[in-house]
Each structure stands twice: as C-alpha cells, then as structure tokens.
Amino acid sequence: MSMLALTDTQISSWVAAFILPLFRVTAVLMSMPVFGTTLVPRRVRLYFALAITVVIAPGLPPMPPVHALDLSALMLVAEQILIGVLMGFSLQLFFQAFVVAGQIISVQMGMAFASMIDPTNGVNTAVIGQFLTMLVTLLFLAMNGHLVVFEVLTESFTTMPVGSALLVNHFWEIAGKLGWVLGAAMVLVLPAITALLVVNIAFGVMTRAAPQLNIFSIGFPLTLVLGMVIFWISMGDILNQYQPLATEALQLLRDMAQAR
C-alpha cells in the first residue's frame, strides 16, 4: 500500500494559493463601505471573504511559496493587507464626500445641532449627512457598484501580482488624486449654499431696514424651513450628481489596481 508523499514546497504553494488572496480580499471587505461597516458582523465578513477566495483562487496567477514564520511571508501578507485597505479606503472617500456635503448643508441651514449616531461608523453625524449616506448606499447597491469592486479586486491579482513592487511605484501617483473629496462635496452643495446665502442676505437687509425686527426669533425658523425646501428641491437632481462621482471613484479604484 503506497502513501501519498507531499513535499514542503507543494504544501507551501497550496497554502499560498489560498492564504495570500484571502488576506487581500479580507482587507477590502473590512475597509470598504457597505460591507465594511459595523452593520455587518465581522464573522459574516470573514465568511464572505472565505467564500470569495474559494471561488476566485483557482483562476488566479501562481503565488510565490510561503514558508511559515518567515520574514518574507510576513512581508507578503502585509503587502496584501495594504493593497486591500487602500482599495477600500478609496471607496470610503467617495461615501465621505456625501457626509461632508450633509455637514455643510446642516451648518448653513442651522441644523448642525441635529445629530445622531451613525451606526456604520459609531460617531455623531448630522441628520442630513446620515440621510445622504443611506441614499448613496442604496444607489451604490442598486447600480451594482459592489460587483464592480469585486471585479477590480479579482483583476488586481493579475495587474498587481503578489510579491511585485508595483504598489510602491504606483502609490504616490494615486495619492495625489485622493484630494477630490472636498471638491466633490462642494460641488454637491454649491446650489443649496448659494440659495441659503441669498436667504441670509435677505434677512440682513430686513434687519437693516427694520431694526426693531427680532431676526433671531424669525430668521432661525425661516432659515430652517427654507433650507429643508431647498434641500428637497436639490434631491431631484441627486442621480445626476451621484453618477459622475461614482464613476470617478470607481475609476480611481481601477487606476489604483491598474485594471482595465
């Protein structure tokens, strides 16, 4: 009766073919929006990462062998975690642009005090920012943005193979493009801010014309009501505002992974 003989090299190659992709997939799921929030339990995210890795592992390029407790293996693992976190962080910037937009509108219309605990991040955010976050999440899922992320993630193992130095050479080029968040938020809220500025100027003229008018008792509720009306009107064009930002965010993700 013959026994199956396995060498250390074979075992290392089999382990590397699954473990190294698993770290990159897990890092993306732990840091990206929607799936990487506290609303999804960590155990569920881990099971989901295992399922994705099992599906994509047979079609990935050959992985370098991994030797347990070796410094080179730890460096490879750290590289996969860094790549995954950067990919997830680039998507987080896209969602945070809407959160910043909500904060700016809230301050201008006098609703900065109306805050609530964001269940996804565990911090206080303005109610309008939370509303925009939920809206963008639904739009992201409805337009299959998560499928694009998984496609780019799978392709990244070919464009950025495990053990390559492409990430280091490409990181600074991508880092210069990450400052578009504040600009995107300002573009989102510019119509609302302009309308609220006109309202505040009108109240200033009223106060100058009638000094006996108590602007604090009249201006605050009117600014709040008019701000809600302006925000409601601006929501009619939210899809046209969402599409270019989502396209730019996903293109940034593709550029980071050097995908097609």
CSV table of C-alpha atoms in Angstrom, one decimal:
chain,number,residue,atom,x,y,z
A,1,MET,CA,0.0,0.0,0.0
A,2,SER,CA,1.6,3.3,-1.2
A,3,MET,CA,1.2,6.5,0.7
A,4,LEU,CA,0.9,10.0,-0.8
A,5,ALA,CA,4.1,11.9,-0.2
A,6,LEU,CA,4.0,15.7,-0.1
A,7,THR,CA,7.0,17.9,0.0
A,8,ASP,CA,7.3,21.2,1.8
A,9,THR,CA,7.3,23.1,-1.5
A,10,GLN,CA,4.0,21.6,-2.6
A,11,ILE,CA,2.3,22.3,0.8
A,12,SER,CA,3.7,25.9,0.7
A,13,SER,CA,2.4,26.5,-2.8
A,14,TRP,CA,-1.1,25.2,-1.9
A,15,VAL,CA,-1.2,27.3,1.3
A,16,ALA,CA,0.0,30.4,-0.5
A,17,ALA,CA,-2.6,29.9,-3.3
A,18,PHE,CA,-5.3,30.4,-0.8
A,19,ILE,CA,-3.9,32.4,2.2
A,20,LEU,CA,-2.4,35.3,0.3
A,21,PRO,CA,-5.5,36.1,-1.8
A,22,LEU,CA,-7.6,35.7,1.4
A,23,PHE,CA,-5.7,38.5,3.2
A,24,ARG,CA,-6.3,40.9,0.3
A,25,VAL,CA,-9.9,40.0,-0.1
A,26,THR,CA,-10.5,40.3,3.7
A,27,ALA,CA,-8.8,43.7,3.9
A,28,VAL,CA,-11.0,45.0,1.1
A,29,LEU,CA,-14.2,43.7,2.8
A,30,MET,CA,-13.1,45.1,6.2
A,31,SER,CA,-12.4,48.6,4.9
A,32,MET,CA,-14.8,49.2,2.1
A,33,PRO,CA,-18.2,50.9,2.6
A,34,VAL,CA,-21.4,48.9,3.0
A,35,PHE,CA,-19.7,45.6,3.8
A,36,GLY,CA,-17.0,47.1,6.0
A,37,THR,CA,-19.3,48.9,8.4
A,38,THR,CA,-20.4,47.8,11.8
A,39,LEU,CA,-23.8,46.9,10.5
A,40,VAL,CA,-22.3,43.7,9.0
A,41,PRO,CA,-20.8,41.4,11.7
A,42,ARG,CA,-17.1,40.6,11.4
A,43,ARG,CA,-17.8,36.9,11.4
A,44,VAL,CA,-20.2,37.4,8.4
A,45,ARG,CA,-17.5,39.4,6.6
A,46,LEU,CA,-14.9,36.8,7.2
A,47,TYR,CA,-17.2,34.0,5.9
A,48,PHE,CA,-17.9,36.1,2.9
A,49,ALA,CA,-14.2,36.7,2.3
A,50,LEU,CA,-13.6,32.9,2.5
A,51,ALA,CA,-16.3,32.3,0.0
A,52,ILE,CA,-15.0,34.8,-2.5
A,53,THR,CA,-11.4,33.5,-2.1
A,54,VAL,CA,-12.6,29.9,-2.7
A,55,VAL,CA,-14.3,31.0,-5.9
A,56,ILE,CA,-11.5,33.1,-7.4
A,57,ALA,CA,-8.4,31.2,-6.1
A,58,PRO,CA,-8.4,28.5,-8.9
A,59,GLY,CA,-8.2,31.2,-11.7
A,60,LEU,CA,-5.5,33.4,-10.1
A,61,PRO,CA,-1.9,33.6,-11.3
A,62,PRO,CA,0.6,31.3,-9.4
A,63,MET,CA,1.5,32.6,-6.0
A,64,PRO,CA,5.0,32.6,-4.5
A,65,PRO,CA,5.6,29.9,-1.9
A,66,VAL,CA,5.1,30.8,1.7
A,67,HIS,CA,7.2,29.5,4.5
A,68,ALA,CA,5.7,29.7,7.9
A,69,LEU,CA,7.1,32.2,10.4
A,70,ASP,CA,9.4,33.5,7.6
A,71,LEU,CA,10.0,37.3,7.3
A,72,SER,CA,9.3,37.1,3.5
A,73,ALA,CA,5.9,35.5,4.2
A,74,LEU,CA,5.0,38.3,6.7
A,75,MET,CA,6.0,40.9,4.2
A,76,LEU,CA,3.8,39.3,1.5
A,77,VAL,CA,0.9,39.2,4.0
A,78,ALA,CA,1.5,42.9,4.9
A,79,GLU,CA,1.6,43.8,1.2
A,80,GLN,CA,-1.8,42.1,0.6
A,81,ILE,CA,-3.4,43.9,3.6
A,82,LEU,CA,-2.0,47.3,2.5
A,83,ILE,CA,-3.4,46.8,-1.1
A,84,GLY,CA,-6.8,45.8,0.2
A,85,VAL,CA,-7.0,48.6,2.7
A,86,LEU,CA,-6.1,51.2,0.1
A,87,MET,CA,-8.7,49.9,-2.3
A,88,GLY,CA,-11.4,50.0,0.4
A,89,PHE,CA,-10.2,53.5,1.5
A,90,SER,CA,-10.6,54.9,-2.0
A,91,LEU,CA,-14.2,53.9,-1.9
A,92,GLN,CA,-14.6,55.3,1.7
A,93,LEU,CA,-13.6,58.7,0.3
A,94,PHE,CA,-16.5,58.5,-2.2
A,95,PHE,CA,-19.0,58.0,0.6
A,96,GLN,CA,-17.4,60.6,2.8
A,97,ALA,CA,-17.9,63.2,0.2
A,98,PHE,CA,-21.7,63.0,0.7
A,99,VAL,CA,-21.2,63.0,4.5
A,100,VAL,CA,-19.2,66.2,4.2
A,101,ALA,CA,-21.9,67.7,1.9
A,102,GLY,CA,-24.5,66.9,4.5
A,103,GLN,CA,-22.4,68.6,7.2
A,104,ILE,CA,-22.0,71.7,5.2
A,105,ILE,CA,-25.7,72.0,4.4
A,106,SER,CA,-26.6,71.4,8.0
A,107,VAL,CA,-24.4,74.2,9.2
A,108,GLN,CA,-25.7,76.6,6.6
A,109,MET,CA,-29.4,75.9,7.4
A,110,GLY,CA,-29.0,75.8,11.2
A,111,MET,CA,-29.3,72.1,11.7
A,112,ALA,CA,-25.8,71.4,12.9
A,113,PHE,CA,-27.2,70.6,16.3
A,114,ALA,CA,-29.4,67.9,14.9
A,115,SER,CA,-27.0,65.0,15.0
A,116,MET,CA,-27.4,61.3,15.5
A,117,ILE,CA,-25.2,58.3,16.0
A,118,ASP,CA,-24.0,56.9,12.7
A,119,PRO,CA,-24.5,53.1,13.0
A,120,THR,CA,-21.9,52.4,10.3
A,121,ASN,CA,-19.1,54.3,11.9
A,122,GLY,CA,-20.2,54.8,15.5
A,123,VAL,CA,-19.7,58.6,15.5
A,124,ASN,CA,-22.1,61.6,15.6
A,125,THR,CA,-23.1,62.9,12.2
A,126,ALA,CA,-25.6,65.4,11.0
A,127,VAL,CA,-29.0,64.1,10.2
A,128,ILE,CA,-28.8,65.3,6.6
A,129,GLY,CA,-25.3,63.6,6.3
A,130,GLN,CA,-26.8,60.4,7.6
A,131,PHE,CA,-29.7,60.6,5.1
A,132,LEU,CA,-27.3,61.2,2.2
A,133,THR,CA,-25.2,58.2,3.4
A,134,MET,CA,-28.2,55.9,3.3
A,135,LEU,CA,-29.3,57.2,-0.1
A,136,VAL,CA,-25.8,56.7,-1.6
A,137,THR,CA,-25.6,53.2,-0.1
A,138,LEU,CA,-28.9,52.3,-1.8
A,139,LEU,CA,-27.8,53.8,-5.1
A,140,PHE,CA,-24.4,52.0,-4.9
A,141,LEU,CA,-26.0,48.7,-4.4
A,142,ALA,CA,-28.8,49.3,-7.0
A,143,MET,CA,-26.2,50.1,-9.7
A,144,ASN,CA,-24.1,47.1,-8.9
A,145,GLY,CA,-21.2,49.1,-7.6
A,146,HIS,CA,-20.2,46.3,-5.3
A,147,LEU,CA,-19.9,43.9,-8.3
A,148,VAL,CA,-17.5,46.3,-10.0
A,149,VAL,CA,-15.4,46.4,-6.8
A,150,PHE,CA,-15.2,42.6,-6.7
A,151,GLU,CA,-14.3,42.5,-10.4
A,152,VAL,CA,-11.5,45.0,-9.9
A,153,LEU,CA,-10.4,43.1,-6.8
A,154,THR,CA,-10.1,39.8,-8.8
A,155,GLU,CA,-8.3,41.6,-11.7
A,156,SER,CA,-5.8,43.2,-9.3
A,157,PHE,CA,-4.2,39.8,-8.7
A,158,THR,CA,-3.2,39.8,-12.4
A,159,THR,CA,-2.3,43.5,-12.7
A,160,MET,CA,-0.6,43.7,-9.3
A,161,PRO,CA,0.7,40.2,-8.6
A,162,VAL,CA,1.6,39.1,-5.1
A,163,GLY,CA,5.2,40.0,-4.4
A,164,SER,CA,5.5,42.7,-7.0
A,165,ALA,CA,6.7,46.2,-6.3
A,166,LEU,CA,4.0,47.9,-8.4
A,167,LEU,CA,2.2,49.2,-5.4
A,168,VAL,CA,5.1,51.2,-4.1
A,169,ASN,CA,5.8,52.7,-7.5
A,170,HIS,CA,2.1,53.5,-8.1
A,171,PHE,CA,1.1,54.7,-4.7
A,172,TRP,CA,2.3,58.2,-4.8
A,173,GLU,CA,0.7,58.7,-8.2
A,174,ILE,CA,-2.7,57.7,-6.8
A,175,ALA,CA,-2.3,59.6,-3.5
A,176,GLY,CA,-2.3,62.9,-5.4
A,177,LYS,CA,-5.8,62.1,-6.7
A,178,LEU,CA,-7.3,61.5,-3.3
A,179,GLY,CA,-7.9,65.2,-2.6
A,180,TRP,CA,-11.1,65.3,-4.7
A,181,VAL,CA,-13.4,64.6,-1.8
A,182,LEU,CA,-13.7,68.1,-0.5
A,183,GLY,CA,-14.1,69.5,-4.0
A,184,ALA,CA,-16.8,66.9,-4.8
A,185,ALA,CA,-18.6,67.8,-1.6
A,186,MET,CA,-18.6,71.5,-2.5
A,187,VAL,CA,-19.9,70.7,-6.0
A,188,LEU,CA,-22.8,68.8,-4.4
A,189,VAL,CA,-23.8,71.5,-2.0
A,190,LEU,CA,-23.0,74.6,-4.1
A,191,PRO,CA,-26.6,75.2,-5.3
A,192,ALA,CA,-28.0,74.8,-1.8
A,193,ILE,CA,-25.3,77.0,-0.2
A,194,THR,CA,-25.9,79.7,-2.8
A,195,ALA,CA,-29.7,79.7,-2.2
A,196,LEU,CA,-29.2,79.8,1.6
A,197,LEU,CA,-26.7,82.7,1.2
A,198,VAL,CA,-29.4,84.7,-0.7
A,199,VAL,CA,-31.8,83.9,2.2
A,200,ASN,CA,-29.3,85.1,4.8
A,201,ILE,CA,-28.6,88.3,2.8
A,202,ALA,CA,-32.3,88.9,2.6
A,203,PHE,CA,-32.6,88.6,6.4
A,204,GLY,CA,-29.7,91.0,6.7
A,205,VAL,CA,-31.4,93.6,4.5
A,206,MET,CA,-34.6,93.1,6.6
A,207,THR,CA,-32.7,93.7,9.8
A,208,ARG,CA,-31.1,96.8,8.4
A,209,ALA,CA,-34.5,98.2,7.2
A,210,ALA,CA,-36.4,97.3,10.4
A,211,PRO,CA,-34.0,97.2,13.3
A,212,GLN,CA,-36.9,96.5,15.7
A,213,LEU,CA,-37.5,93.2,14.0
A,214,ASN,CA,-36.1,90.4,16.1
A,215,ILE,CA,-34.1,88.5,13.5
A,216,PHE,CA,-33.2,85.7,15.9
A,217,SER,CA,-36.8,84.7,16.6
A,218,ILE,CA,-37.9,85.0,12.9
A,219,GLY,CA,-34.7,84.2,10.9
A,220,PHE,CA,-33.8,80.9,12.5
A,221,PRO,CA,-37.1,79.0,11.9
A,222,LEU,CA,-37.4,80.6,8.4
A,223,THR,CA,-33.9,79.6,7.5
A,224,LEU,CA,-34.5,76.1,8.7
A,225,VAL,CA,-37.8,75.7,6.8
A,226,LEU,CA,-36.4,77.3,3.6
A,227,GLY,CA,-33.3,75.1,4.0
A,228,MET,CA,-35.4,72.0,4.1
A,229,VAL,CA,-37.3,73.1,1.0
A,230,ILE,CA,-34.0,73.9,-0.9
A,231,PHE,CA,-32.6,70.5,0.1
A,232,TRP,CA,-35.8,68.8,-1.0
A,233,ILE,CA,-35.6,70.5,-4.4
A,234,SER,CA,-31.9,69.6,-4.8
A,235,MET,CA,-32.7,66.0,-4.2
A,236,GLY,CA,-34.5,65.9,-7.6
A,237,ASP,CA,-31.0,66.1,-9.3
A,238,ILE,CA,-29.2,63.7,-6.9
A,239,LEU,CA,-28.9,61.0,-9.6
A,240,ASN,CA,-27.0,63.3,-12.0
A,241,GLN,CA,-24.8,64.3,-9.1
A,242,TYR,CA,-24.2,60.7,-8.0
A,243,GLN,CA,-23.2,59.2,-11.3
A,244,PRO,CA,-20.1,61.3,-12.1
A,245,LEU,CA,-18.8,61.0,-8.6
A,246,ALA,CA,-19.4,57.2,-8.6
A,247,THR,CA,-17.7,56.9,-12.0
A,248,GLU,CA,-14.7,58.9,-10.7
A,249,ALA,CA,-14.4,56.8,-7.5
A,250,LEU,CA,-14.6,53.5,-9.4
A,251,GLN,CA,-12.1,54.8,-12.0
A,252,LEU,CA,-9.7,55.8,-9.1
A,253,LEU,CA,-10.1,52.2,-7.8
A,254,ARG,CA,-9.3,50.8,-11.3
A,255,ASP,CA,-6.3,53.1,-11.6
A,256,MET,CA,-5.1,52.0,-8.2
A,257,ALA,CA,-5.3,48.4,-9.2
A,258,GLN,CA,-4.0,49.2,-12.7
A,259,ALA,CA,-7.1,47.4,-14.1
A,260,ARG,CA,-8.6,47.9,-17.5
